[in-house]
Coordinates of C-alpha atoms in Angstrom, one line a residue:
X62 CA 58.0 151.8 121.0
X63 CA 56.6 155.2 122.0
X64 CA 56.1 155.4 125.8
X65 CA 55.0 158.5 128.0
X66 CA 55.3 157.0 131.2
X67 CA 57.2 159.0 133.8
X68 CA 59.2 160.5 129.8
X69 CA 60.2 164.2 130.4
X70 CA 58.5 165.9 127.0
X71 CA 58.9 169.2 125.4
X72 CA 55.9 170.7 123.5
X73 CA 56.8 173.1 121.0
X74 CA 54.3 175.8 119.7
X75 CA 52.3 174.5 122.2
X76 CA 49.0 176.4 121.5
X77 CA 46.3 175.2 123.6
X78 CA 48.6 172.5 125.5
X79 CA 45.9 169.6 124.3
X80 CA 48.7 167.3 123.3
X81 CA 51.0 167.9 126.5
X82 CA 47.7 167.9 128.8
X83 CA 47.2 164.1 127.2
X84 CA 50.4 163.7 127.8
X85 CA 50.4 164.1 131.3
X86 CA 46.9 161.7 131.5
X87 CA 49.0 159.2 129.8
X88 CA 51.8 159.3 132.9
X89 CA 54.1 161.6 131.2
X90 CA 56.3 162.8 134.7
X91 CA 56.8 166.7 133.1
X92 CA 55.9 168.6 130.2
X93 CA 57.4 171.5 129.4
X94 CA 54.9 173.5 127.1
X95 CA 56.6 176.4 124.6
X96 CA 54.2 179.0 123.2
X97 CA 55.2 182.7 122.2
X98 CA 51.8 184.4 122.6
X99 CA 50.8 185.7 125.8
X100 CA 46.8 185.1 125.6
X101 CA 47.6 181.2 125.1
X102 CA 50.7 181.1 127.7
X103 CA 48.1 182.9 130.4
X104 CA 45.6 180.1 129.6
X105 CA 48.2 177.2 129.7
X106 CA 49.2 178.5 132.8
X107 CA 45.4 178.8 134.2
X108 CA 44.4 175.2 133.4
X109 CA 47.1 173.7 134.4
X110 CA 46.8 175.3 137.8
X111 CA 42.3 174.6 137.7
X112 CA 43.5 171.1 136.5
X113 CA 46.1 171.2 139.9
X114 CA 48.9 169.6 137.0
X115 CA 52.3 170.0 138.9
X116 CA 54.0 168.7 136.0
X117 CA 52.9 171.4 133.5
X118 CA 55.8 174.0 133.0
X119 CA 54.9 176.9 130.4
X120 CA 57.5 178.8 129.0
X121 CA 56.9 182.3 127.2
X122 CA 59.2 182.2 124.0
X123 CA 60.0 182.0 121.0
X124 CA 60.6 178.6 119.9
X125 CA 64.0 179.5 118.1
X126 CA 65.1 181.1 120.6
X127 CA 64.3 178.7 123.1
X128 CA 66.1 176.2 121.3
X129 CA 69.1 178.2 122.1
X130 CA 69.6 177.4 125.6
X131 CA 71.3 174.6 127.3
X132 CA 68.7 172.1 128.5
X133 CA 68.3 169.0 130.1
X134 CA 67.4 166.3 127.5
X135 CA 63.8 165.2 126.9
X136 CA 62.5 162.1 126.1
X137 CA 60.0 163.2 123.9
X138 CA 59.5 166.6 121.6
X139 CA 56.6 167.3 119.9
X140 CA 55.9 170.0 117.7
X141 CA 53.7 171.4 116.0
X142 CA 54.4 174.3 114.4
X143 CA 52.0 177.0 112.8
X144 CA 50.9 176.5 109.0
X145 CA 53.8 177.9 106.5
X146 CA 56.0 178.5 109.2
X147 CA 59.6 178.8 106.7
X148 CA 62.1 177.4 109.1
X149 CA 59.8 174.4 109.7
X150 CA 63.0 172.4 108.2
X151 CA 65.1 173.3 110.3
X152 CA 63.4 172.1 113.3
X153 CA 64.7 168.5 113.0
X154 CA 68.4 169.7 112.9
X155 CA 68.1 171.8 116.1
X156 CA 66.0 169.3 118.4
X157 CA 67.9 166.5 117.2
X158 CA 70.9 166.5 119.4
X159 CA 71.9 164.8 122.4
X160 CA 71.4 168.1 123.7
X161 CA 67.7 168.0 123.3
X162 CA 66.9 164.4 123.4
X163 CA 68.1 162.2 125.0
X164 CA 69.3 159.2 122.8
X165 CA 66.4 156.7 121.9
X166 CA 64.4 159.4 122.6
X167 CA 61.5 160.3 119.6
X168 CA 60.9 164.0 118.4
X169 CA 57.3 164.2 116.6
X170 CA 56.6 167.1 114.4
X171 CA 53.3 167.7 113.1
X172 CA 53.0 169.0 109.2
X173 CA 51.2 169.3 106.1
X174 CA 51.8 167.7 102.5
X175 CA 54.4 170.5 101.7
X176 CA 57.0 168.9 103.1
X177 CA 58.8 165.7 103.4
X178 CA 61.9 164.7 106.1
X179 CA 62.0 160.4 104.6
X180 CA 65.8 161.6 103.6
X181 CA 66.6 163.2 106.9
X182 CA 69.0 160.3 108.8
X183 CA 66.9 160.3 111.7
X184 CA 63.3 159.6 110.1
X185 CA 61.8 156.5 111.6
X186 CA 58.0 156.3 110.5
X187 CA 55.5 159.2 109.5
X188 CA 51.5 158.9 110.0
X189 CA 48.7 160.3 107.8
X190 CA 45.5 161.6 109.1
X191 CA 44.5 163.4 105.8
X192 CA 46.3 166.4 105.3
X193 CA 48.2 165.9 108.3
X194 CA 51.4 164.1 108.5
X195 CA 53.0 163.5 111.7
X196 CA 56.9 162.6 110.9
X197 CA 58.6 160.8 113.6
X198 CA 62.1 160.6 114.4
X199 CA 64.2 159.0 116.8
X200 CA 68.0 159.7 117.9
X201 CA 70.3 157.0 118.0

């Protein structure tokens, strides 16, 4: 099952931070929040410091090339990536490594109809809420 007690999550494409901000009500012990565009990563930054969240960390980048350092593992990765993005597929094949997560650990990436991972060896369970599907994997 899907805990976020004292779990060290990654938020990619974090946008407005709402899910890693829950996160952190929910007992998550860090979130590291990944967003590219200045204007959002200066308001992540600001309400995590007016909220007085310790555990916020926001990193200016570009997912991609985020995913190209050598991290700690996480325990959870969410995603949630903007509409058409065309290496949306590949997502899955770079977080889901024992570099990323940790084994056991659950990577959630949020997506529309277009496109489908039930093949991918990882896929544990996918939720609909209308035209948004939230596919759920989990490393072994």
């Amino acid at each position: 099952s899907l805990t976020l007690e004292g779990a060290r999550m990654l938020e990619l494409f974090a946008g407005t931070g709402a899910v890693g901000f829950e996160a952190v009500s929910r007992g998550a012990a860090s979130v590291t929040m990944v967003e590219k565009n200045p204007r959002l990563t200066a308001y992540l930054s600001g309400e995590a410091a007016r909220l007085h969240i310790d555990e916020v960390h926001v990193v200016r980048a570009d997912v991609f090339r985020f995913l190209g350092a050598h991290p700690e593992p996480f325990d959870v990765i969410f995603a949630d990536p903007p509409y058409g993005l065309g290496t949306l597929t590949e997502l899955p094949e770079l977080v889901l490594t024992p570099r990323w997560l940790r084994p056991g650990g659950w990577f959630i990436l949020e997506h529309d109809q277009s496109a489908r991972f039930e093949d991918h060896p990882c896929f544990s369970r996918k939720r609909n809420y209308g035209n948004t599907i939230f596919s759920i994997f989990s490393l072994h």
